[in-house]
Short mmCIF file of C-alpha atoms and ligand atoms in Angstrom, two decimals:
data_model
loop_
_atom_site.label_atom_id
_atom_site.label_comp_id
_atom_site.label_asym_id
_atom_site.label_seq_id
_atom_site.Cartn_x
_atom_site.Cartn_y
_atom_site.Cartn_z
CA UNK C 1 -28.21 211.69 50.37
CA UNK C 2 -27.50 210.49 53.92
CA UNK C 3 -24.04 209.63 54.62
CA UNK C 4 -21.68 207.93 57.46
CA UNK C 5 -18.63 210.14 56.76
CA UNK C 6 -17.36 212.67 54.45
CA UNK C 7 -15.24 210.40 52.35
CA UNK C 8 -18.38 208.88 50.52
CA UNK C 9 -18.74 212.23 49.02
CA UNK C 10 -15.27 212.73 47.53
CA UNK C 11 -15.07 213.70 43.83
CA UNK C 12 -12.69 212.17 41.60
CA UNK C 13 -9.75 214.72 42.19
CA UNK C 14 -9.96 214.27 45.66
CA UNK C 15 -9.98 210.44 45.29
CA UNK C 16 -6.98 210.66 43.21
CA UNK C 17 -5.03 213.05 45.44
CA UNK C 18 -5.72 210.71 48.45
CA UNK C 19 -4.62 207.74 46.58
CA UNK C 20 -1.41 208.99 45.84
CA UNK C 21 -0.84 210.30 49.11
CA UNK C 22 -1.72 206.93 50.98
CA UNK C 23 -0.02 204.78 48.34
CA UNK C 24 3.10 206.57 49.12
CA UNK C 25 2.72 205.92 52.65
CA UNK C 26 1.82 202.41 52.12
CA UNK C 27 4.76 201.89 50.00
CA UNK C 28 7.26 203.21 52.82
CA UNK C 29 5.55 200.85 55.12
CA UNK C 30 5.97 197.68 53.00
CA UNK C 31 9.56 198.33 52.84
CA UNK C 32 9.70 197.48 56.45
CA UNK C 33 9.23 193.72 55.45
CA UNK C 34 11.95 191.76 53.64
CA UNK C 35 9.38 190.31 51.17
CA UNK C 36 8.30 193.61 49.82
CA UNK C 37 11.54 195.38 50.03
CA UNK C 38 13.17 192.98 47.73
CA UNK C 39 10.36 192.83 45.31
CA UNK C 40 10.46 196.71 45.12
CA UNK C 41 14.12 196.91 44.70
CA UNK C 42 14.00 194.42 42.11
CA UNK C 43 11.46 196.01 40.15
CA UNK C 44 13.29 199.40 40.29
CA UNK C 45 10.74 201.19 42.49
CA UNK C 46 12.46 203.53 44.68
CA UNK C 47 11.16 205.99 47.66
CA UNK C 48 10.27 208.60 44.84
CA UNK C 49 8.85 206.63 41.80
CA UNK C 50 5.39 206.86 42.19
CA UNK C 51 4.09 210.14 41.32
CA UNK C 52 0.84 209.32 40.28
CA UNK C 53 -1.72 206.40 41.00
CA UNK C 54 -0.99 205.23 37.37
CA UNK C 55 2.48 204.32 38.07
CA UNK C 56 1.16 201.71 40.31
CA UNK C 57 1.25 199.51 37.08
CA UNK C 58 5.04 199.22 37.36
CA UNK C 59 4.63 197.77 40.70
CA UNK C 60 4.73 193.85 40.82
CA UNK C 61 1.52 191.79 41.56
CA UNK C 62 1.15 190.15 44.89
CA UNK C 63 -0.28 186.67 44.41
CA UNK C 64 -2.12 184.20 46.85
CA UNK C 65 1.11 181.92 46.49
CA UNK C 66 3.04 184.90 47.74
CA UNK C 67 0.99 185.37 50.84
CA UNK C 68 1.11 181.49 51.35
CA UNK C 69 4.99 181.53 50.98
CA UNK C 70 5.14 184.36 53.70
CA UNK C 71 2.56 182.58 56.38
CA UNK C 72 2.34 183.37 58.97
CA UNK C 73 4.27 186.53 59.54
CA UNK C 74 6.39 187.20 56.78
CA UNK C 75 4.43 190.22 55.34
CA UNK C 76 4.39 192.16 58.93
CA UNK C 77 5.32 195.67 58.58
CA UNK C 78 5.00 196.67 62.24
CA UNK C 79 6.38 194.97 65.52
CA UNK C 80 4.27 192.03 66.63
CA UNK C 81 3.22 193.71 69.60
CA UNK C 82 1.23 196.17 67.61
CA UNK C 83 -1.11 193.55 66.14
CA UNK C 84 -4.22 193.47 67.91
CA UNK C 85 -5.86 190.55 65.95
CA UNK C 86 -5.19 188.10 63.02
CA UNK C 87 -7.73 186.57 60.50
CA UNK C 88 -7.61 183.77 57.97
CA UNK C 89 -9.22 183.38 54.74
CA UNK C 90 -11.88 180.67 54.50
CA UNK C 91 -9.42 178.22 52.63
CA UNK C 92 -11.97 177.88 49.74
CA UNK C 93 -9.38 177.42 47.31
CA UNK C 94 -6.52 175.78 49.00
CA UNK C 95 -4.38 176.41 52.21
CA UNK C 96 -5.30 179.87 54.11
CA UNK C 97 -3.38 183.03 54.36
CA UNK C 98 -3.17 184.95 57.54
CA UNK C 99 -3.58 188.62 58.03
CA UNK C 100 -2.52 190.72 60.98
CA UNK C 101 -4.35 194.09 61.81
CA UNK C 102 -3.01 196.71 64.22
CA UNK C 103 -5.77 198.63 66.42
CA UNK C 104 -5.95 201.38 63.71
CA UNK C 105 -6.43 198.74 61.09
CA UNK C 106 -9.47 197.34 63.05
CA UNK C 107 -10.64 200.79 63.63
CA UNK C 108 -10.63 201.90 59.87
CA UNK C 109 -12.07 198.37 58.96
CA UNK C 110 -15.17 198.94 61.26
CA UNK C 111 -15.51 202.58 60.02
CA UNK C 112 -15.68 201.13 56.11
CA UNK C 113 -18.16 198.43 57.20
CA UNK C 114 -20.28 200.89 58.98
CA UNK C 115 -20.04 203.01 55.95
CA UNK C 116 -21.59 200.13 53.83
CA UNK C 117 -24.28 199.53 56.14
CA UNK C 118 -25.33 203.09 56.80
CA UNK C 119 -25.39 203.61 53.01
CA UNK C 120 -28.28 200.89 52.82
CA UNK C 121 -30.23 202.51 55.33
CA UNK C 122 -29.01 200.37 58.64
CA UNK C 123 -29.30 202.55 61.59
CA UNK C 124 -28.98 202.78 65.26
CA UNK C 125 -32.48 201.57 65.84
CA UNK C 126 -32.08 198.61 63.92
CA UNK C 127 -31.46 194.95 65.33
CA UNK C 128 -28.87 193.22 63.36
CA UNK C 129 -28.32 189.66 63.47
CA UNK C 130 -25.03 188.40 62.08
CA UNK C 131 -25.57 184.76 60.56
CA UNK C 132 -22.09 184.56 59.57
CA UNK C 133 -19.35 182.11 60.97
CA UNK C 134 -17.22 183.97 63.57
CA UNK C 135 -13.81 183.08 64.55
CA UNK C 136 -11.01 183.16 61.83
CA UNK C 137 -13.51 183.89 59.04
CA UNK C 138 -13.66 187.73 58.60
CA UNK C 139 -17.67 187.78 57.91
CA UNK C 140 -18.19 187.21 61.50
CA UNK C 141 -16.19 189.89 63.53
CA UNK C 142 -15.67 192.18 60.60
CA UNK C 143 -19.36 192.92 59.99
CA UNK C 144 -20.06 192.72 63.83
CA UNK C 145 -17.80 195.98 64.58
CA UNK C 146 -19.28 197.83 61.68
CA UNK C 147 -22.88 197.37 62.95
CA UNK C 148 -21.62 198.34 66.49
CA UNK C 149 -20.09 201.57 65.14
CA UNK C 150 -23.46 202.42 63.85
CA UNK C 151 -25.11 201.63 67.29
CA UNK C 152 -27.41 198.73 66.15
CA UNK C 153 -28.17 195.97 68.71
CA UNK C 154 -25.77 193.34 67.44
CA UNK C 155 -26.58 189.56 67.69
CA UNK C 156 -23.67 187.56 66.81
CA UNK C 157 -25.87 184.65 66.03
CA UNK C 158 -23.00 182.98 64.13
CA UNK C 159 -23.66 180.45 61.22
CA UNK C 160 -26.24 177.48 60.95
CA UNK C 161 -28.60 176.56 63.33
CA UNK C 162 -31.97 177.62 61.83
CA UNK C 163 -34.04 176.70 64.74
CA UNK C 164 -31.97 179.18 66.82
CA UNK C 165 -31.58 181.92 64.14
CA UNK C 166 -35.42 181.98 63.80
CA UNK C 167 -35.88 182.23 67.65
CA UNK C 168 -33.56 185.08 68.09
CA UNK C 169 -35.01 186.80 64.81
CA UNK C 170 -38.45 186.53 66.58
CA UNK C 171 -37.68 187.06 70.12
CA UNK C 172 -35.40 190.43 69.12
CA UNK C 173 -37.29 191.39 66.14
CA UNK C 174 -34.30 191.53 63.93
CA UNK C 175 -34.58 193.95 61.05
CA UNK C 176 -31.12 193.55 59.46
CA UNK C 177 -29.34 190.44 58.73
CA UNK C 178 -25.94 189.16 57.28
CA UNK C 179 -26.27 186.08 55.78
CA UNK C 180 -24.66 183.54 52.92
CA UNK C 181 -26.80 183.64 49.83
CA UNK C 182 -26.92 179.85 49.94
CA UNK C 183 -27.99 179.71 53.52
CA UNK C 184 -30.69 182.55 53.25
CA UNK C 185 -32.97 179.99 50.94
CA UNK C 186 -32.59 177.23 53.51
CA UNK C 187 -33.60 179.63 56.32
CA UNK C 188 -36.62 180.67 54.30
CA UNK C 189 -37.50 177.08 53.70
CA UNK C 190 -37.16 176.14 57.26
CA UNK C 191 -39.59 179.06 58.21
CA UNK C 192 -42.04 177.66 55.57
CA UNK C 193 -41.83 174.22 56.85
CA UNK C 194 -42.81 175.73 60.35
CA UNK C 195 -46.06 176.73 58.71
CA UNK C 196 -45.05 180.45 58.77
CA UNK C 197 -44.40 183.17 55.87
CA UNK C 198 -40.79 184.47 55.86
CA UNK C 199 -42.40 187.64 54.45
CA UNK C 200 -44.13 188.33 57.69
CA UNK C 201 -40.71 188.53 59.57
CA UNK C 202 -39.79 192.06 60.37
CA UNK C 203 -36.54 191.74 58.42
CA UNK C 204 -36.22 194.50 55.89
CA UNK C 205 -32.67 194.49 54.83
CA UNK C 206 -30.16 191.62 54.17
CA UNK C 207 -26.59 192.03 53.49
CA UNK C 208 -25.61 189.06 51.44
CA UNK C 209 -22.37 188.13 50.12
CA UNK C 210 -19.06 185.98 50.56
CA UNK C 211 -19.91 183.80 47.54
CA UNK C 212 -21.32 184.46 44.09
CA UNK C 213 -25.11 184.67 43.24
CA UNK C 214 -26.93 186.00 40.62
CA UNK C 215 -29.67 188.70 39.82
CA UNK C 216 -32.40 185.73 39.89
CA UNK C 217 -31.27 184.71 43.11
CA UNK C 218 -31.61 188.04 44.70
CA UNK C 219 -35.11 188.56 43.25
CA UNK C 220 -36.04 185.20 44.86
CA UNK C 221 -34.72 185.94 48.15
CA UNK C 222 -36.27 189.52 48.25
CA UNK C 223 -39.73 188.13 47.33
CA UNK C 224 -39.22 185.32 49.97
CA UNK C 225 -38.69 187.49 52.89
CA UNK C 226 -40.15 190.66 51.58
CA UNK C 227 -36.76 192.75 51.90
CA UNK C 228 -34.04 194.30 50.17
CA UNK C 229 -30.94 192.41 49.58
CA UNK C 230 -27.47 194.29 49.05
CA UNK C 231 -24.49 192.51 47.73
CA UNK C 232 -21.78 192.70 50.02
CA UNK C 233 -18.01 191.90 48.60
CA UNK C 234 -14.80 191.48 50.24
CA UNK C 235 -11.79 189.09 50.83
CA UNK C 236 -9.66 188.52 53.93
CA UNK C 237 -6.47 189.83 52.00
CA UNK C 238 -8.47 193.06 51.88
CA UNK C 239 -9.62 192.95 55.66
CA UNK C 240 -12.72 191.14 54.55
CA UNK C 241 -16.27 192.54 54.10
CA UNK C 242 -16.55 196.43 53.62
CA UNK C 243 -14.51 196.51 50.38
CA UNK C 244 -17.17 196.83 47.90
CA UNK C 245 -20.90 197.27 48.55
CA UNK C 246 -24.14 198.18 46.78
CA UNK C 247 -25.87 201.43 47.37
CA UNK C 248 -29.57 201.67 47.16
CA UNK C 249 -29.54 201.72 43.44
CA UNK C 250 -28.43 197.94 43.42
CA UNK C 251 -26.63 198.73 40.40
CA UNK C 252 -22.91 197.52 41.15
CA UNK C 253 -20.87 197.56 44.30
CA UNK C 254 -19.25 200.68 45.07
CA UNK C 255 -15.52 200.30 45.79
CA UNK C 256 -14.13 202.48 48.62
CA UNK C 257 -11.49 204.00 46.75
CA UNK C 258 -9.96 206.22 49.78
CA UNK C 259 -9.20 202.85 51.11
CA UNK C 260 -8.42 200.81 48.04
CA UNK C 261 -7.00 201.05 44.64
CA UNK C 262 -8.89 198.50 42.40
CA UNK C 263 -7.71 197.67 38.94
CA UNK C 264 -9.11 194.96 36.55
CA UNK C 265 -6.58 193.16 34.34
CA UNK C 266 -6.60 190.72 31.68
CA UNK C 267 -5.31 187.61 33.60
CA UNK C 268 -3.11 186.47 30.85
CA UNK C 269 -1.35 189.76 29.94
CA UNK C 270 -1.75 191.33 33.37
CA UNK C 271 -2.60 194.73 31.58
CA UNK C 272 -5.45 196.80 32.40
CA UNK C 273 -8.69 195.99 30.26
CA UNK C 274 -10.84 198.87 28.80
CA UNK C 275 -13.64 200.10 30.90
CA UNK C 276 -16.41 198.09 31.22
CA UNK C 277 -14.63 194.86 30.19
CA UNK C 278 -14.38 191.69 32.46
CA UNK C 279 -11.26 190.83 33.84
CA UNK C 280 -9.52 189.94 37.10
CA UNK C 281 -9.62 192.61 40.14
CA UNK C 282 -6.58 193.58 41.51
CA UNK C 283 -6.53 195.40 44.71
CA UNK C 284 -4.08 197.36 46.66
CA UNK C 285 -4.68 198.23 50.12
CA UNK C 286 -4.15 201.88 51.33
CA UNK C 287 -5.08 202.26 54.87
CA UNK C 288 -3.39 199.04 56.45
CA UNK C 289 -0.37 199.27 58.86
CA UNK C 290 0.01 195.70 59.86
CA UNK C 291 -0.04 193.98 56.63
CA UNK C 292 -0.42 196.28 53.84
CA UNK C 293 -0.65 194.45 50.23
CA UNK C 294 0.03 195.85 46.77
CA UNK C 295 -1.71 194.96 43.91
CA UNK C 296 -3.08 191.58 45.09
CA UNK C 297 -4.54 189.39 42.41
CA UNK C 298 -8.00 188.38 43.79
CA UNK C 299 -8.73 185.67 41.02
CA UNK C 300 -12.37 187.28 41.05
CA UNK C 301 -13.73 188.09 37.76
CA UNK C 302 -15.78 191.38 37.34
CA UNK C 303 -15.89 194.59 35.36
CA UNK C 304 -16.06 198.29 36.19
CA UNK C 305 -19.50 199.60 35.52
CA UNK C 306 -18.93 202.53 33.29
CA UNK C 307 -20.30 205.93 34.22
CA UNK C 308 -21.74 207.62 37.43
CA UNK C 309 -23.97 206.07 39.90
CA UNK C 310 -27.23 207.71 40.21
CA UNK C 311 -26.76 207.94 44.15
CA UNK C 312 -24.12 210.73 43.39
CA UNK C 313 -21.15 208.74 44.80
CA UNK C 314 -17.88 208.98 42.93
CA UNK C 315 -16.47 205.57 44.14
CA UNK C 316 -16.19 203.43 41.12
CA UNK C 317 -18.76 200.65 40.99
CA UNK C 318 -17.78 197.05 40.04
CA UNK C 319 -20.29 194.23 38.64
CA UNK C 320 -21.52 191.55 40.68
CA UNK C 321 -18.60 188.74 40.64
CA UNK C 322 -18.97 186.62 37.93
CA UNK C 323 -16.92 183.77 39.60
CA UNK C 324 -13.34 183.14 40.58
CA UNK C 325 -11.16 182.17 37.85
CA UNK C 326 -10.81 178.81 39.49
CA UNK C 327 -14.61 178.22 39.33
CA UNK C 328 -14.45 178.11 35.63
CA UNK C 329 -14.73 174.45 34.38
CA UNK C 330 -14.42 173.25 30.75
CA UNK C 331 -16.98 170.78 29.29
CA UNK C 332 -16.68 169.62 25.48
CA UNK C 333 -14.27 172.41 24.92
CA UNK C 334 -16.91 175.34 26.44
CA UNK C 335 -15.81 177.45 29.23
CA UNK C 336 -18.68 177.58 31.96
CA UNK C 337 -19.08 179.24 35.11
CA UNK C 338 -21.53 177.96 37.80
CA UNK C 339 -23.23 181.39 37.95
CA UNK C 340 -24.62 180.57 34.23
CA UNK C 341 -26.30 177.67 35.45
CA UNK C 342 -27.72 179.29 38.51
CA UNK C 343 -28.99 182.22 36.31
CA UNK C 344 -31.11 179.94 34.30
CA UNK C 345 -32.51 177.40 37.10
CA UNK C 346 -33.39 180.36 39.53
CA UNK C 347 -35.82 181.51 36.94
CA UNK C 348 -37.94 178.29 37.42
CA UNK C 349 -40.54 178.75 40.18
CA UNK C 350 -40.45 175.00 40.52
CA UNK C 351 -36.99 174.97 41.62
CA UNK C 352 -36.04 174.76 45.31
CA UNK C 353 -32.96 176.26 47.28
CA UNK C 354 -30.27 174.21 46.15
CA UNK C 355 -28.61 172.89 43.17
CA UNK C 356 -25.22 170.85 42.28
CA UNK C 357 -23.08 170.40 39.29
CA UNK C 358 -21.50 167.17 38.75
CA UNK C 359 -19.04 166.55 36.08
CA UNK C 360 -18.37 162.84 34.94
CA UNK C 361 -16.75 160.89 32.32
CA UNK C 362 -18.85 158.18 31.01
CA UNK C 363 -16.14 156.62 28.75
CA UNK C 364 -17.14 158.38 25.65
CA UNK C 365 -16.60 161.98 26.90
CA UNK C 366 -17.72 164.38 29.34
CA UNK C 367 -21.16 164.19 31.01
CA UNK C 368 -22.48 167.32 32.83
CA UNK C 369 -25.11 166.62 35.29
CA UNK C 370 -26.97 169.21 36.88
CA UNK C 371 -29.03 168.27 40.13
CA UNK C 372 -31.77 170.44 40.81
CA UNK C 373 -34.04 170.36 43.89
CA UNK C 374 -37.77 170.81 43.40
CA UNK C 375 -40.01 172.36 45.79
CA UNK C 376 -42.41 169.94 47.42
CA UNK C 377 -45.44 171.16 45.90
CA UNK C 378 -44.20 170.73 42.41
CA UNK C 379 -42.64 167.24 43.05
CA UNK C 380 -45.58 165.44 41.97
CA UNK C 381 -46.48 161.85 41.17
CA UNK C 382 -47.22 162.48 37.64
CA UNK C 383 -43.98 161.45 35.91
CA UNK C 384 -45.04 163.34 32.52
CA UNK C 385 -44.91 166.67 34.27
CA UNK C 386 -41.59 166.42 35.84
CA UNK C 387 -40.38 165.03 32.83
CA UNK C 388 -41.42 168.00 30.92
CA UNK C 389 -39.63 170.29 33.43
CA UNK C 390 -36.70 168.36 33.24
CA UNK C 391 -36.63 168.78 29.34
CA UNK C 392 -37.41 172.48 29.50
CA UNK C 393 -34.40 173.16 32.06
CA UNK C 394 -32.02 171.08 29.82
CA UNK C 395 -33.03 173.23 27.06
CA UNK C 396 -32.71 176.48 28.65
CA UNK C 397 -29.44 175.53 29.85
CA UNK C 398 -28.39 174.61 26.32
CA UNK C 399 -29.26 178.00 24.94
CA UNK C 400 -27.02 179.74 27.89
CA UNK C 401 -23.98 177.22 27.87
CA UNK C 402 -24.09 175.76 24.55
CA UNK C 403 -23.49 172.24 26.14
CA UNK C 404 -26.79 170.05 26.75
CA UNK C 405 -26.59 168.95 30.48
CA UNK C 406 -28.39 165.93 32.00
CA UNK C 407 -30.94 167.38 34.46
CA UNK C 408 -31.74 165.24 37.44
CA UNK C 409 -34.74 166.72 39.64
CA UNK C 410 -34.25 165.79 43.26
CA UNK C 411 -36.64 166.37 46.48
CA UNK C 412 -36.24 169.48 48.41
CA UNK C 413 -33.66 169.40 50.89
CA UNK C 414 -32.03 166.19 49.51
CA UNK C 415 -28.62 167.52 48.24
CA UNK C 416 -25.80 167.88 50.70
CA UNK C 417 -25.21 171.26 52.62
CA UNK C 418 -22.26 172.97 53.75
CA UNK C 419 -21.87 174.80 56.83
CA UNK C 420 -19.99 177.63 55.18
CA UNK C 421 -19.78 178.85 51.58
CA UNK C 422 -21.63 176.27 49.10
CA UNK C 423 -19.70 173.95 46.75
CA UNK C 424 -21.44 174.24 43.49
CA UNK C 425 -19.21 171.65 41.53
CA UNK C 426 -17.89 168.38 41.89
CA UNK C 427 -15.51 167.19 39.32
CA UNK C 428 -14.90 163.58 39.30
CA UNK C 429 -13.46 163.24 35.74
CA UNK C 430 -9.78 163.30 36.57
CA UNK C 431 -10.39 159.99 38.48
CA UNK C 432 -11.09 157.82 35.58
P1 ADP R 1 -11.78 182.24 50.71
O1 ADP R 1 -11.04 183.09 49.31
O2 ADP R 1 -10.71 181.19 50.97
O3 ADP R 1 -13.05 182.03 50.17
P2 ADP R 1 -12.30 184.68 52.01
O4 ADP R 1 -13.34 184.38 53.07
O5 ADP R 1 -11.27 185.84 52.40
O6 ADP R 1 -11.55 183.54 51.69
O7 ADP R 1 -13.17 185.03 50.78
C1 ADP R 1 -13.18 186.02 49.75
C2 ADP R 1 -13.57 185.57 48.43
O8 ADP R 1 -14.97 185.28 48.54
C3 ADP R 1 -13.33 186.46 47.35
O9 ADP R 1 -12.23 186.60 46.93
C4 ADP R 1 -14.60 186.25 46.43
O10 ADP R 1 -14.12 184.96 45.52
C5 ADP R 1 -15.67 185.61 47.34
N1 ADP R 1 -16.79 186.67 47.70
C6 ADP R 1 -17.00 187.34 48.60
N2 ADP R 1 -17.74 188.22 48.37
C7 ADP R 1 -18.38 187.95 47.31
C8 ADP R 1 -19.63 188.27 46.69
N3 ADP R 1 -20.45 189.61 47.24
N4 ADP R 1 -19.90 187.91 45.49
C9 ADP R 1 -18.95 186.96 45.04
N5 ADP R 1 -18.21 186.42 45.49
C10 ADP R 1 -17.76 187.00 46.69
ZN1 ZN R 2 -24.45 204.31 43.98
#
């Protein structure tokens, strides 16, 4: 196995040892801000209360509201003149939170990111095009520094502007891209509309993350571009990208446990779920100086994949994110996640790049409407063919979610696009 750094090969005992050492250092650091100093004192956590990583369970959770209440600098654990950069979350679920980094924080983040990229075969010889938004969003600079650390020729293309993306990819022979899943299909379609085949491009690896997508979606992308797609997970509160990443096995994302302690809890009881059970991911940063965070409730739902990975790394794996706890919606008493819808519709070859879920109330009750873009070659005049397709999609969705949705087949490229993360659901029920 080719590795970027020796920490990839740590065994379980060594991981536990490092975690304990770094957790102690982190706890000492957090006491430098009033917020954590009080939290820990209130919970009776003293200087020497942590003798094993399991004792972590006694430490109170940190929530997004905590981070918001401490905005902008309440959680700083160093003098501000030690800070070299700040980032914000995208604000997908409300007002953003800010995280401040020291130079050591930036360096260790770049190392982790390089570790992820090296793991899936990215090398110095590669041309890396970062199609993620730069600026406050961590997917820009976060991944950028990792690529430079490996020594790739790095193109900071930024988000959107398909024409320019394609020109850059052609002119410089891009072999690796970082791209949002919802944008990747759009880009592929753009290339097709130019009369070219995306599979003919030299692109061989894509790092795809920042929002949920299904296995069906990945397969579609891999075929379209004839490349490998690796899932990349991260969140600004834990730096950004580089937290969890798939290896060549594409079977779960390794969480770098020398830098983070991951836990999965029942969101209601707050207790650890059994291995393999789905719950909310909770993360503790172990290497951060500027703003260390203890037991952060990510609101992201996933499970640990039990057993060892065939790649040989012992860092635990999490399954692809099912969605955020906030993404779940309820129709006729049934809990539904957008990814359940995507999983079904992306298996239809007729379906194009985009879909949208509308929740309405027709006066009699909830109505769930799924708008699905259909690829041009299938958008035929014969209404019977389209009608049959519509019926089949509705039935397959019913089998999956136990609610029969109304399915609207719409022309390719007709649904609204977002610049950043895709908005999959519009709920207009409360307005009635
Ligand atoms: P925001 O929460 O405002 O979107 P971030 O930009 O920090 O802020 O995004 C982090 C969030 O993005 C994660 O908590 C998670 O919900 C989502 N996310 C990141 N990577 C993935 C991924 N690979 N799969 C699914 N969701 C992801
Ligand atoms: Zn692996």
